[in-house]
Structures are given as structure tokens and as C-alpha cells.
Coordinates of C-alpha atoms in Angstrom, one line a residue:
X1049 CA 20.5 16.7 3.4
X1050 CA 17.9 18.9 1.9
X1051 CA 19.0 19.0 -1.9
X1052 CA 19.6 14.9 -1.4
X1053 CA 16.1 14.6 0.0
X1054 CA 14.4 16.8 -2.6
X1055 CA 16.7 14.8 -5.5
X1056 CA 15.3 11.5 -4.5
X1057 CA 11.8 12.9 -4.2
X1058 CA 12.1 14.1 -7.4
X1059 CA 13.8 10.5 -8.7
X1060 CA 11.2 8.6 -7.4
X1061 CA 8.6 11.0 -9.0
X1062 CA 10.0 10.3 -12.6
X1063 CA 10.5 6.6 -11.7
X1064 CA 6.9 5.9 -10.6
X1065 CA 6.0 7.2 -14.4
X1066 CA 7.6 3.7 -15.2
X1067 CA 5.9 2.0 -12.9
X1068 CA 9.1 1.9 -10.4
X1069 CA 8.6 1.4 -6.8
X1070 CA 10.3 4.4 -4.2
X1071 CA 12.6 2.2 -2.2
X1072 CA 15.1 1.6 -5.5
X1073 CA 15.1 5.1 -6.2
X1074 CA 15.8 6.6 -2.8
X1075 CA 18.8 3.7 -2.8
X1076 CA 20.6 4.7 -6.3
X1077 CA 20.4 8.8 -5.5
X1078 CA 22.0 8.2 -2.3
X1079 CA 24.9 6.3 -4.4
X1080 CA 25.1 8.4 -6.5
X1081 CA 25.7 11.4 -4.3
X1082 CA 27.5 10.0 -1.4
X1083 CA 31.6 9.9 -1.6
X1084 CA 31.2 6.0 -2.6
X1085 CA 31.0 7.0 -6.4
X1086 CA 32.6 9.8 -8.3
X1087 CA 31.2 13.1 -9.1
X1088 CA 29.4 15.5 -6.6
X1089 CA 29.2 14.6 -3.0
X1090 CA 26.5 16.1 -1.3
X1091 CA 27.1 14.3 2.1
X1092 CA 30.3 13.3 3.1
X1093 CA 30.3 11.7 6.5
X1094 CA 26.5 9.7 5.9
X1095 CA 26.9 9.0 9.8
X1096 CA 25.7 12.4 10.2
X1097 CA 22.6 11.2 9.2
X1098 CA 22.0 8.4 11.7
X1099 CA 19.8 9.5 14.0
X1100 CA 17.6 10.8 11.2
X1101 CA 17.9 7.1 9.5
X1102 CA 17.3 5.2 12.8
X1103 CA 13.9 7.1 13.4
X1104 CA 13.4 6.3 9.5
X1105 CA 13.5 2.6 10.8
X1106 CA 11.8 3.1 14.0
X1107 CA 8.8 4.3 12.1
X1108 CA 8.4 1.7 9.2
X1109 CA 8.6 -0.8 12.1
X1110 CA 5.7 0.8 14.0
X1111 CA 3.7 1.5 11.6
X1112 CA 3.9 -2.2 10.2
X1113 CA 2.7 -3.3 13.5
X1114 CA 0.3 -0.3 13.4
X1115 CA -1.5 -1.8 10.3
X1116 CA -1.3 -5.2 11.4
X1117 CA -3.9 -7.4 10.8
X1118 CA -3.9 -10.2 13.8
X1119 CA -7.3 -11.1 13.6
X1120 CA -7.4 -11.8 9.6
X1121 CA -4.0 -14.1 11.0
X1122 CA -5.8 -16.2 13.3
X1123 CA -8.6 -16.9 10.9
X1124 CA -6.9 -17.3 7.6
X1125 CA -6.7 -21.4 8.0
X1126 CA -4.4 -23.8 7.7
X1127 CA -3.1 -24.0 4.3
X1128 CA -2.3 -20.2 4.1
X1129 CA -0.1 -21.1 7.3
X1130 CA 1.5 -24.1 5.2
X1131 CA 1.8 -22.0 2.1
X1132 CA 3.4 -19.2 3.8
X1133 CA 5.6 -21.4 6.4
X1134 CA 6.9 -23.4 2.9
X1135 CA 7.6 -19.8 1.1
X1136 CA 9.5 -18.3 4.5
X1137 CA 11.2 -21.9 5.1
X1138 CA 12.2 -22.5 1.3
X1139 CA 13.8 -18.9 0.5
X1140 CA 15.2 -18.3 4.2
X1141 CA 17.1 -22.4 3.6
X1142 CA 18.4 -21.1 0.3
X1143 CA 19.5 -17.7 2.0
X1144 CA 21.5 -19.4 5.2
X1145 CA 23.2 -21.8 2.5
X1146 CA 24.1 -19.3 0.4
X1147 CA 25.5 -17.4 3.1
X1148 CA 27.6 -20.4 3.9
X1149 CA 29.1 -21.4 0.5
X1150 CA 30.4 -17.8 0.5
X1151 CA 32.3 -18.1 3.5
X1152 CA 31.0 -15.1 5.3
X1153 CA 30.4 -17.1 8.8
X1154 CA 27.2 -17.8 10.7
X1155 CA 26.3 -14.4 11.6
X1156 CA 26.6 -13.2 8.2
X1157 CA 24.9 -16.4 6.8
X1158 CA 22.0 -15.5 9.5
X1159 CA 21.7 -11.6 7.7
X1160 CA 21.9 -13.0 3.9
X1161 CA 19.3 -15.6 5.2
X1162 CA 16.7 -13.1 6.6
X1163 CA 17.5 -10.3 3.6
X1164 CA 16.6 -13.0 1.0
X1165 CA 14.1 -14.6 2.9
X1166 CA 11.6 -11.7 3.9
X1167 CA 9.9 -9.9 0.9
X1168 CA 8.8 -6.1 0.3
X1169 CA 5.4 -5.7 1.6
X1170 CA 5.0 -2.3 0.5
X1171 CA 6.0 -3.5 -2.9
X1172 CA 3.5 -6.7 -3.0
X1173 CA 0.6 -4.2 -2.0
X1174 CA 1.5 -2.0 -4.5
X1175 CA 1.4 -4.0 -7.2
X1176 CA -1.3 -6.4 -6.5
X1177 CA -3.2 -2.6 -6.9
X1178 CA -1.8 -1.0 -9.9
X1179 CA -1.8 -4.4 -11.6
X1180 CA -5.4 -4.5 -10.8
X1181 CA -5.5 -8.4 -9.0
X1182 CA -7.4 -7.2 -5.7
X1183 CA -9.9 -9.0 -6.9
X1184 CA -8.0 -12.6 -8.4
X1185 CA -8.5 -15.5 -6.6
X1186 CA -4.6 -15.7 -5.3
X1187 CA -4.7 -12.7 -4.0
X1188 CA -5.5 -13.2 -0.3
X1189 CA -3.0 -15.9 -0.2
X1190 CA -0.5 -13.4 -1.5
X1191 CA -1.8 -10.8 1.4
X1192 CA -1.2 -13.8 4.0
X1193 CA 2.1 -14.8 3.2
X1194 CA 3.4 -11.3 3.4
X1195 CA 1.3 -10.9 6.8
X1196 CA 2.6 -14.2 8.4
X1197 CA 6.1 -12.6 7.4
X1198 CA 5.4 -9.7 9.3
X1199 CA 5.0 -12.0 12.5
X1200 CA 8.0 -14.2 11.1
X1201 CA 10.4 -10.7 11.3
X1202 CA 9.4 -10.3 14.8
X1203 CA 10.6 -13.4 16.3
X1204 CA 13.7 -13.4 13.6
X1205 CA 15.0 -10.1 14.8
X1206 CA 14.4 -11.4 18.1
X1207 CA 17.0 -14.4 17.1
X1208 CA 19.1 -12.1 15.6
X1209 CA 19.7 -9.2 18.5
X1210 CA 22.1 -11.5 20.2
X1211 CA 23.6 -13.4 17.3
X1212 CA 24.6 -9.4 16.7
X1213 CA 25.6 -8.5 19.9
X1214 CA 28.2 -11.4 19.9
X1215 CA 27.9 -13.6 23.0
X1216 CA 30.7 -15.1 24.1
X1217 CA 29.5 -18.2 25.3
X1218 CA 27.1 -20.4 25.0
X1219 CA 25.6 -19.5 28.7
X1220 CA 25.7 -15.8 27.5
X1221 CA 24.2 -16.1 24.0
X1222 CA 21.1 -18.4 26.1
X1223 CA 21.2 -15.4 28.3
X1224 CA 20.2 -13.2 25.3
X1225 CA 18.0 -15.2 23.5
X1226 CA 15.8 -15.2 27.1
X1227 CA 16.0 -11.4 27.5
X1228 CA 15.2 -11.2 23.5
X1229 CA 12.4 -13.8 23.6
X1230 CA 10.9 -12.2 27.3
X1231 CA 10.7 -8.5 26.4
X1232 CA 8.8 -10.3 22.9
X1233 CA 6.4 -11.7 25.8
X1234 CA 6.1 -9.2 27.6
X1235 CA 4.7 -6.3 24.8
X1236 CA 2.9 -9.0 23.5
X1237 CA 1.5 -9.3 26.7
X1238 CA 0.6 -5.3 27.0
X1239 CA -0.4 -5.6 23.4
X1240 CA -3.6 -7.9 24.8
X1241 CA -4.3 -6.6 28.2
X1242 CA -3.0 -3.2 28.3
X1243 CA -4.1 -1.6 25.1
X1244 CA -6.5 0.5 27.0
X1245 CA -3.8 1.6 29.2
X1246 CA -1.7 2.5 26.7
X1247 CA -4.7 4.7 24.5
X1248 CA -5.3 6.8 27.0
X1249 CA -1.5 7.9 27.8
X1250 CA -1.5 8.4 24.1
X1251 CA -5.1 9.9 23.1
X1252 CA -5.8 13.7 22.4
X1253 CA -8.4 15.3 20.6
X1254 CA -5.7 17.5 19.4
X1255 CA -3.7 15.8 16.2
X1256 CA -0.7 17.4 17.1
X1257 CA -0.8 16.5 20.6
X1258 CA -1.5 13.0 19.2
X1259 CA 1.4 12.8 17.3
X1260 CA 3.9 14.2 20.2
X1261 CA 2.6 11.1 22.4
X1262 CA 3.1 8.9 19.7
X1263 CA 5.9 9.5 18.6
X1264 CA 7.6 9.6 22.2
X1265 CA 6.4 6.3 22.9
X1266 CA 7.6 4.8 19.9
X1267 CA 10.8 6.1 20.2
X1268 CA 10.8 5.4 24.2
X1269 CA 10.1 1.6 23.7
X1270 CA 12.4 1.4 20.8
X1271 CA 15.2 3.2 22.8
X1272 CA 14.6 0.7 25.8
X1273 CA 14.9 -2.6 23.7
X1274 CA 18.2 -1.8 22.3
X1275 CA 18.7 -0.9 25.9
X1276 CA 17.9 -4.4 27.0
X1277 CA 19.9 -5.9 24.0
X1278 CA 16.8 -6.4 21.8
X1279 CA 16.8 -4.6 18.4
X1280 CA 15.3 -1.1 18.4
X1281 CA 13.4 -2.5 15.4
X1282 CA 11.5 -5.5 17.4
X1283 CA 10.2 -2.7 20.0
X1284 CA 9.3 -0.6 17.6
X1285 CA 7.2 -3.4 15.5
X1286 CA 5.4 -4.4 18.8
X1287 CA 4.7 -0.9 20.3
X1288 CA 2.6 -0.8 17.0
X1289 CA 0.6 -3.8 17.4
X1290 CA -0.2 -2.6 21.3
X1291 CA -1.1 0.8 19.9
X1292 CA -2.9 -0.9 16.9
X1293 CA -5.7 -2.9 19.3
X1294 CA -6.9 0.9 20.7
X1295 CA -9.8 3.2 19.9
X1296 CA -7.3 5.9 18.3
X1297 CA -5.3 3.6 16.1
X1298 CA -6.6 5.4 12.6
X1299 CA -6.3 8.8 14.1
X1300 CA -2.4 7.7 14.8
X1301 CA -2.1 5.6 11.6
X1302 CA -3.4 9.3 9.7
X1303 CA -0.9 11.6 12.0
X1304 CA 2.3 9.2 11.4
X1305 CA 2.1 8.4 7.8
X1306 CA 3.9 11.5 6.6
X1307 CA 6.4 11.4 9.0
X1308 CA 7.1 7.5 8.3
X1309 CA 7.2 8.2 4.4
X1310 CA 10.1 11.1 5.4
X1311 CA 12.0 9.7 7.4
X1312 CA 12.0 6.2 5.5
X1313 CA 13.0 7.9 2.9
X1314 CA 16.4 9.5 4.3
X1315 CA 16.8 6.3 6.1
X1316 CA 16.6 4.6 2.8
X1317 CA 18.9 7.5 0.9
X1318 CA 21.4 7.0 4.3
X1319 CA 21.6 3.2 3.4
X1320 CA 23.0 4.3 -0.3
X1321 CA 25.3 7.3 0.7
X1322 CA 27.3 4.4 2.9
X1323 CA 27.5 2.4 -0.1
X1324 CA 30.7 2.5 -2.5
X1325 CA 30.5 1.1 -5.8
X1326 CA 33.8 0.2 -6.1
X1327 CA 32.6 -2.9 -3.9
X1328 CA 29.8 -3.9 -6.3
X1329 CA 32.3 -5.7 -8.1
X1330 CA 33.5 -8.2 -5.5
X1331 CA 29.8 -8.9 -4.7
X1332 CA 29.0 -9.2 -8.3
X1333 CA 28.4 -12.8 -9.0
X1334 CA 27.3 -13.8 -5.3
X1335 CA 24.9 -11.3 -6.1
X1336 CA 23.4 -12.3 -9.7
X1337 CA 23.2 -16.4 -7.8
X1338 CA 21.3 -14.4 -5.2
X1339 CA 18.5 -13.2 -7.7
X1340 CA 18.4 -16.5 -9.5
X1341 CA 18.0 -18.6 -6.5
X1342 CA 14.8 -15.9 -5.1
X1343 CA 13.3 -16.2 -8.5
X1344 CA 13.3 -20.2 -8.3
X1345 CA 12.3 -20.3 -4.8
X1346 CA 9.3 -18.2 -5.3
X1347 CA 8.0 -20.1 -8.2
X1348 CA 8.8 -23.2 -6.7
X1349 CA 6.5 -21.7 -3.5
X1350 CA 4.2 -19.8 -5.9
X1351 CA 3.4 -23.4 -7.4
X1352 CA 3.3 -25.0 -4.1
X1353 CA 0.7 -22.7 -2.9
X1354 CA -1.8 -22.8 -5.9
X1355 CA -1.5 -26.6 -5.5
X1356 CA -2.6 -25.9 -1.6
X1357 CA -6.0 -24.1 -3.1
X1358 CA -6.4 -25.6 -6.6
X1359 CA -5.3 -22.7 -8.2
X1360 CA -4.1 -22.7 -11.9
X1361 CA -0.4 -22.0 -13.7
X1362 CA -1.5 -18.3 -13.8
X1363 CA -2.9 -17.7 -10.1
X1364 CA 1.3 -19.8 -8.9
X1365 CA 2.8 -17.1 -11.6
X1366 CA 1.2 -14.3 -10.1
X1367 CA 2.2 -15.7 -6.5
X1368 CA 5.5 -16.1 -6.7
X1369 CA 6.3 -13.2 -9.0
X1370 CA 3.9 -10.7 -6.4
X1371 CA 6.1 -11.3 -3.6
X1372 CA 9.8 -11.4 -5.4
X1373 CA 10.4 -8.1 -4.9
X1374 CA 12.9 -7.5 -1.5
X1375 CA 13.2 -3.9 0.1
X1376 CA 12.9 -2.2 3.5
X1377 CA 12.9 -5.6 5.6
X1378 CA 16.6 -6.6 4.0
X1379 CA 18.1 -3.1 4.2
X1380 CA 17.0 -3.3 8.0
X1381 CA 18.1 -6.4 8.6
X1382 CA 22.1 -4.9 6.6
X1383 CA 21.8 -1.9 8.5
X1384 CA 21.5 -3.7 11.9
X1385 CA 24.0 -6.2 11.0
X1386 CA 26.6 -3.4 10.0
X1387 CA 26.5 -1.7 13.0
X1388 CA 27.8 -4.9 14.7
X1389 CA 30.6 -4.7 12.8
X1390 CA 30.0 -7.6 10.9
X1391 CA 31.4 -8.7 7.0
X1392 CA 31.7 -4.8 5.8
X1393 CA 30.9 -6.6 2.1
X1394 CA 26.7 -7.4 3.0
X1395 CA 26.4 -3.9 2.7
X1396 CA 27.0 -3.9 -1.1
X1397 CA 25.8 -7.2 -1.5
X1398 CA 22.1 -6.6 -0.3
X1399 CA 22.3 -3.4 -1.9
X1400 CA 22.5 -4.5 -5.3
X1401 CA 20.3 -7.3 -4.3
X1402 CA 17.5 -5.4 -3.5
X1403 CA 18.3 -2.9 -6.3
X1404 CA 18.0 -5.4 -8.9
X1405 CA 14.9 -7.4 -7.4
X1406 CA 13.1 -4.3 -7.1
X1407 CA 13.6 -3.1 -10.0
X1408 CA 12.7 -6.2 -11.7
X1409 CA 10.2 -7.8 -10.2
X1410 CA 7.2 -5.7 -11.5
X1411 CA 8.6 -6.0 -14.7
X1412 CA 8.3 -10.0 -14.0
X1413 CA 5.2 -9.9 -12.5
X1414 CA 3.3 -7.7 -15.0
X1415 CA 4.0 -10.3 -17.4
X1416 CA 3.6 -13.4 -15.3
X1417 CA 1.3 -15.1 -18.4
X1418 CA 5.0 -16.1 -19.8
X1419 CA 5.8 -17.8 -16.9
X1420 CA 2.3 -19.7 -16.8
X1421 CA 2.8 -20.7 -19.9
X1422 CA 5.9 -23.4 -19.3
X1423 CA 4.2 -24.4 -16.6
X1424 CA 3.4 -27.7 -17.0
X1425 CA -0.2 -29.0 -15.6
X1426 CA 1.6 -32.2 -13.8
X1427 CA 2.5 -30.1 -11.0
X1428 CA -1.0 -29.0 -10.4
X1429 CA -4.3 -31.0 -9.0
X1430 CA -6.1 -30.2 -11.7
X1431 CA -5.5 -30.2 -15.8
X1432 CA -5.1 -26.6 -16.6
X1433 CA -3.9 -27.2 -20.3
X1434 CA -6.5 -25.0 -21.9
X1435 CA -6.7 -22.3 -19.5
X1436 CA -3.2 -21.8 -17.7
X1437 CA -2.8 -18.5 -18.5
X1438 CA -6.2 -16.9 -17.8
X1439 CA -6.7 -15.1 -14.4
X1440 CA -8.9 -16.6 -11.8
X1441 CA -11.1 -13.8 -10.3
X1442 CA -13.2 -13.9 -7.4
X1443 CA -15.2 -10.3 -8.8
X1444 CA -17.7 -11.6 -11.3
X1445 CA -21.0 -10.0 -10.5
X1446 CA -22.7 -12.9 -12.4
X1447 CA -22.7 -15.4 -10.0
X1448 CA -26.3 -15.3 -9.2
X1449 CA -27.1 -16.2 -12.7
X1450 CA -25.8 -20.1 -12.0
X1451 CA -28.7 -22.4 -12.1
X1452 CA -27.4 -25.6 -12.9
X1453 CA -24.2 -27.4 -11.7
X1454 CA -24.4 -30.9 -13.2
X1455 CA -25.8 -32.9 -16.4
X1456 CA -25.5 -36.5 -17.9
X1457 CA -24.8 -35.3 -21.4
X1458 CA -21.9 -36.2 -22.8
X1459 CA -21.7 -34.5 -26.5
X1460 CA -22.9 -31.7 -28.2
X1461 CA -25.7 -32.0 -29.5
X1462 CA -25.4 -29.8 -32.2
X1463 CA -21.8 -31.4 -33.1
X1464 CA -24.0 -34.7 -33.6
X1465 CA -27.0 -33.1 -36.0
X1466 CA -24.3 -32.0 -38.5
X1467 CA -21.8 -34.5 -38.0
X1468 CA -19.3 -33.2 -36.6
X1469 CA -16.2 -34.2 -33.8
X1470 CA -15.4 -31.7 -31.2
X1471 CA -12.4 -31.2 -28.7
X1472 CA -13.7 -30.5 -25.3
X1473 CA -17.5 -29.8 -24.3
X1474 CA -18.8 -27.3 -22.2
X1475 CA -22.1 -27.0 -19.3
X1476 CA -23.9 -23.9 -19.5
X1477 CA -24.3 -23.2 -16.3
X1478 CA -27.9 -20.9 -16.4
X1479 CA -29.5 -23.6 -18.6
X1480 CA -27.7 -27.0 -19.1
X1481 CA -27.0 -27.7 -22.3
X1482 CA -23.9 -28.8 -23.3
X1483 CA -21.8 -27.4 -26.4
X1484 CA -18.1 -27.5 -28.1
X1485 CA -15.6 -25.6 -26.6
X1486 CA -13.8 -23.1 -28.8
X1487 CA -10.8 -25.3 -30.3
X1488 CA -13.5 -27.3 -31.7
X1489 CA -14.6 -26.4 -35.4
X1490 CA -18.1 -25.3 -34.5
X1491 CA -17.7 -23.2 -31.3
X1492 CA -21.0 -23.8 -30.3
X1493 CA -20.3 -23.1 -26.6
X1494 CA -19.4 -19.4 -27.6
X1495 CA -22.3 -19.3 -30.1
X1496 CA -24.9 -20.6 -27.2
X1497 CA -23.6 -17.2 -25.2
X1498 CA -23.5 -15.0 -27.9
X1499 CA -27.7 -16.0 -28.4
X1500 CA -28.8 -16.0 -25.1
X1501 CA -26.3 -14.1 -23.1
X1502 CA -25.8 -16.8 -20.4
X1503 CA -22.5 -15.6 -19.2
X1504 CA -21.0 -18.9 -17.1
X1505 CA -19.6 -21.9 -18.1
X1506 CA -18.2 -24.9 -17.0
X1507 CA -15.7 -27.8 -18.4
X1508 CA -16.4 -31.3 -18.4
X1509 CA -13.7 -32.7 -18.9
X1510 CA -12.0 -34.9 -16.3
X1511 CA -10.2 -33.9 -13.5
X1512 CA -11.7 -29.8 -14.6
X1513 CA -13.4 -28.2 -12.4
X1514 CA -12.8 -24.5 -13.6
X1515 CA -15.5 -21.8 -14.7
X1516 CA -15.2 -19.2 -17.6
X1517 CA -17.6 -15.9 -17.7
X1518 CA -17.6 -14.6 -21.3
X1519 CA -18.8 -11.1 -19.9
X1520 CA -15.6 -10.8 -17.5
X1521 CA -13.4 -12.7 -20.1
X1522 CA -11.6 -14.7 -16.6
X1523 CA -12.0 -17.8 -15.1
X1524 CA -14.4 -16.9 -12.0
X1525 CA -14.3 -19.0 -8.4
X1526 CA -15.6 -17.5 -5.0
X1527 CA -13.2 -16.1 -2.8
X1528 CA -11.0 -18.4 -0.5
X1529 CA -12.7 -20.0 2.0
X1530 CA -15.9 -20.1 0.3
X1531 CA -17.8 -23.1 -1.4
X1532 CA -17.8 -23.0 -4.9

């Protein structure tokens, strides 16, 4: 377990150089050294390794619900609730039908459903950063849709536990959706009255003490929901948003990060020693529809939701292509769903999904500016046609230097002294004259920065509303939620 553990450290290492996330490489060194795939075997019987893999899930649960942001939830509006109940509804549809046309039956059609439907958080976060788009205008939407998902896996696992467990009637499975649905209540319940409670069973001054209690009570209420017949995974989720709403949530957060980043990772390298590649065949094509179908249903939502905030083709680019990548949520989702004996194929199906999806999808995102460029501006509320590909940021510092939003001018002045036509015209917005935008012969709006350095300009041409800094070289808006 050692030399597999250090080998996917070391993987992962090299893979980050190309920009890689972790999850991918932890997968294909455990396929490669499990007995699914010819050549050295470093772990024979992976069910050794379940216990090990289970805490690795426990962990990434709790500390999901750890970081979990309920308050930003509540407040983010209604259209981030549309954008991200279209983008759950759209690929979690496309998922279940899927599921269906390949025959698998309901409960495997439920799994394909919530492994398509639910995207990598960790991966989204990590590339909005290295990407550098913390500070674009889409960017909070992106943060909300993956945040509502959170909440969305909840109440899906939740659905799931007895789906899993196989009723065998429709009395029983009612049964479990009650006891699934009540033990949701009741943490949520503890989560807002009993926070206190729960932080002093918990706090110490001492970090390892801190991390003992912790850890024990994650474990404890994960161990009691599967228990009960709910999904160790649900408890685990919701003992982190109790534990999140006390005064020693960052001291916890701090303590349990290594251990979640270990263990994750063997339960991650566990997932791919159970894998044989000899199956990657069958699932093959299934597979490959799979990854086509995600990638139209997140443009489709990534141009649904700039249309909900008057975004541009860039900002639905970035969107959709952010949050394409699948990972720990759809190996969780396998993992539970294999242990219930289900369709022994998902395993190598989701697999390769995710493989391929993660691998991919910062390659796709990182040059989203393709994508914006087919985009075409009918699907949009406003005309984008000379600025789809240009990022929207909400960081200029230049702001402050606006001093006029409207005019009456209608030409450029300059254009009419020499006698010339121009394409589009331009508003200064620090002074107020008007000037020819650069596809025009003369330039003049450019030329007007370049002598007085007046860094903010605005179009004027019918149904465009968008700014341009020349400083910042981006199209500039406040942040969401703002007035512009």
C-alpha cells in the first residue's frame, strides 16, 4: 500500500507540471498496479483496502460540508438558483436517459444520472485559480452552481440509500425514503440549534486532541447512517455543516486537511485497483456518448446562464467548460452503487468517464475563446459580435475614473472633419466624446486613450451595453449583484 501510495504521489507530482488535476492520476496508478491490467501487481485483493477507502470518503464528505458556504446560498438570488437548478436538471435528465437506452435498469440509470450530473468541485476551484478568472464576471455564478450542487448531493444520496438497499415493495422503499429524508432533518436540525453543543464535545486547545474528537465523530455519525440505512456519505456531509456553524470550524478545517488529502487519495487509488481494463472495451462507446452528451449540456447551461446575467459568448464558454470536469462526487456515487451489488459494468464505465473528463476538461477550458467564437450572438440578450471572445472582469481598478454615462452624439466628430465613414462609435466614459471604434479606418477611439489616458469606454451601438478598459485590455462590469 505504501509503494502504491508513494507512486501516485509521485504521478500526480509530474502530472500537475501539465497542468493535470490529482484525482485522474491517483485513478490510472491504481489500474495500472492492481491485478485488472498486466504487469506488476502491487495489491492483489483491493478489498484489503476498504476500510482505508471508506474513511477516504468519509472525509471528502465532511470536509465538503466543513467548507460549506450556507449563508453565501441563501443570499446568492434567484437567477443563480435557476441557472444552477437548469445545469443540475439538464445533465442529471441526459444522465437517467442514458442510463436507460443502455439497458442497465433504474437503479443503474439513477447512478449514471447522478455520476454525470454532479461536477468536480475541487477541479472547478482549481482551475478558476490557476487560470486566473477569480476575478471574471462569471465566476461567482460558476462558484454557485458547484455550491447548490453540494446541497443537490445531499438530498440525492438521500434518494439513493434506499434505491441501493433494494426495497421490496413499494411500502418498504416509502419506509426508506422517510428514515433517509428524517435522519437529513434531523442533522440539519442539530446543524442549526445544536452547533454549540456539538463545539464543545469537540473543542481542545490541544490540535491533536482536536483532531481525535473530530475524527471520532465523523466517523461515529457516518457509522450510524449506514446503520439507519442512510449512506455513510450523507452523515458524513452533514456532520460537517453542524461542525462548520462552531467557533473551532478553521482550527478543524486546518487539523483534517492532511488526513482528507491521504486518505482520499488511497480511496481514489482503491477505486482503480478494482478496475480491470479488459472491461473498458464493453463500456467503450457508452462511454465516448457519455462525454459528448456532458460537453453539450454544459454549453447548453453555460449559455443559459450568461443569458440569465447578460453575460457574453466568452463569460457561457468559461461556464460550461469550468464545471465539465467530473471526479470524486461520480466515483462515490460507483463505489456506493457497487457495493449493492448493482451492474458490475458502472464500475468501468464511470471510470473511464471521469478519466477522460478530467483529463480533458482543463485542456477545454483553457482555451474556451474557440468555443466563444461559434457562438452565435442570437442566443444572447445582447449583440456581442465584436467582443465575444474578450473576458468580462469584475477587477478593474479604474472604475472611479467614469464620469459620464450618456451623450446625444451620434458620430465622430473627427470621422466628419476629414471625411470619413466609420463602423461602430465609441463614449468615453471620463470625458464624453465620442470616437470610431477600431475596425474603423481612423481608430480614433484608441487614439483619444492613447492622448489622454482615459482608460473606459463604452459602445453605442444598439442593444450594447458592454465596457472596454484599454489599461486592463477586458471588458470590465461590477461584480454580480451590483449596479453597473
Amino acid at each position: 500500500m505504501g509503494a502504491v501510495v508513494l507512486v501516485a504521489g509521485l504521478v500526480a507530482r509530474i502530472g500537475r507540471r501539465f497542468g493535470l488535476p490529482t484525482i485522474p492520476c491517483y485513478l490510472i496508478v491504481g489500474i495500472l498496479l492492481g491485478p485488472g491490467t498486466p504487469g506488476p501487481v502491487f495489491v492483489a485483493h483491493p478489498g484489503d483496502l476498504s476500510l482505508l477507502a471508506a474513511l477516504g470518503l468519509v472525509l471528502l464528505l465532511f470536509h465538503l460540508g466543513l467548507e460549506f458556504p450556507v449563508e453565501q446560498v441563501l443570499s446568492s438570488g434567484r437567477r443563480l438558483f435557476l441557472a444552477a437548478g437548469f445545469y443540475i436538471g439538464l445533465n442529471i435528465s441526459a444522465g437517467l436517459a442514458l442510463g436507460f437506452a443502455l439497458g442497465w435498469g433504474a437503479a443503474e440509470a439513477l447512478v449514471i444520472a447522478g455520476a454525470m450530473g454532479i461536477s468536480s468541485s475541487a477541479i472547478a476551484t482549481k482551475l478558476l485559480i490557476e487560470l486566473r478568472r477569480l476575478a471574471n464576471v462569471e465566476t461567482p455564478a460558476v462558484l454557485g452552481i458547484i455550491v447548490i450542487e453540494d446541497i443537490f448531493l445531499a438530498f440525492y444520496l438521500a434518494l439513493l440509500a434506499p434505491v441501493l438497499s433494494g426495497a421490496g415493495s413499494p411500502l418498504g422503499f416509502a419506509r426508506d425514503i422517510a428514515i433517509s429524508f428524517g435522519f437529513l432533518l434531523l442533522l440539519f436540525t442539530i446543524a442549526r440549534y445544536g452547533a454549540r453543543v456539538i463545539g464543545t464535545v469537540i473543542g481542545s486547545r490541544e490540535d491533536e486532541l482536536l483532531a481525535v474528537l473530530a475524527i471520532g465523530l465523523v466517523v461515529l455519525v457516518a457509522g450510524l447512517s449506514e446503520e439507519v440505512g442512510v449512506s455513510d456519505a450523507i452523515g458524513a456531509l452533514l456532520i460537517g455543516l453542524v461542525v462548520s456553524r462552531t467557533a473551532v470550524r478553521e482550527r478543524v478545517e486546518r487539523v483534517v486537511l492532511p488526513m482528507r488529502d491521504l486518505f482520499a487519495a488511497v480511496f481514489f487509488v482503491t477505486f482503480g485497483l478494482s478496475i480491470d481494463v479488459g472491461d473498458f472495451g464493453a463500456v467503450a462507446i457508452p462511454v465516448a456518448i457519455a462525454v459528448v452528451v456532458t460537453v453539450a449540456c454544459n454549453v447548453i447551461a453555460g449559455v443559459w446562464t450568461a443569458r440569465l446575467f447578460g453575460l457574453n459568448q466568452r463569460a457561457a464558454a468559461n461556464i460550461g467548460l469550468t464545471i465539465l470536469g467530473r471526479g470524486e462526487f461520480s466515483l462515490i456515487l460507483v463505489t456506493l452503487a457497487l457495493a449493492a451489488g448493482l451492474d458490475a459494468r458502472i464500475g468501468p464505465f464511470v471510470a473511464l468517464y471521469v478519466l477522460i473528463l478530467a483529463i480533458f476538461s482543463p485542456l477545454l477550458a483553457a482555451r474556451s475563446r474557440l468555443l466563444a467564437r461559434v457562438l452565435p450572438d442570437w442566443l444572447f440578450r445582447e449583440n456581442w459580435r465584436y467582443v465575444r471572445e474578450e473576458t468580462i472582469s469584475t477587477a478593474c481598478t479604474h472604475l472611479d475614473q467614469i464620469r459620464v454615462t450618456e451623450t446625444d452624439q451620434q458620430e465622430c466628430a473627427e470621422c466628419v472633419a476629414t471625411g470619413d465613414d466609420w463602423v461602430q462609435l465609441r463614449l468615453c466614459l471620463s470625458c464624453g466624446v465620442v470616437r470610431c471604434c477600431d475596425d474603423s479606418i481612423n481608430k480614433h477611439a484608441t487614439a483619444h486613450f492613447r492622448q489622454t489616458n482615459h482608460p473606459i469606454v463604452e459602445s453605442l451601438e444598439p442593444g450594447e451595453h458592454w465596457r472596454y478598459c484599454y489599461i486592463d485590455n477586458t471588458l470590465v462590469r461590477p461584480p454580480l449583484g451590483q449596479r453597473s
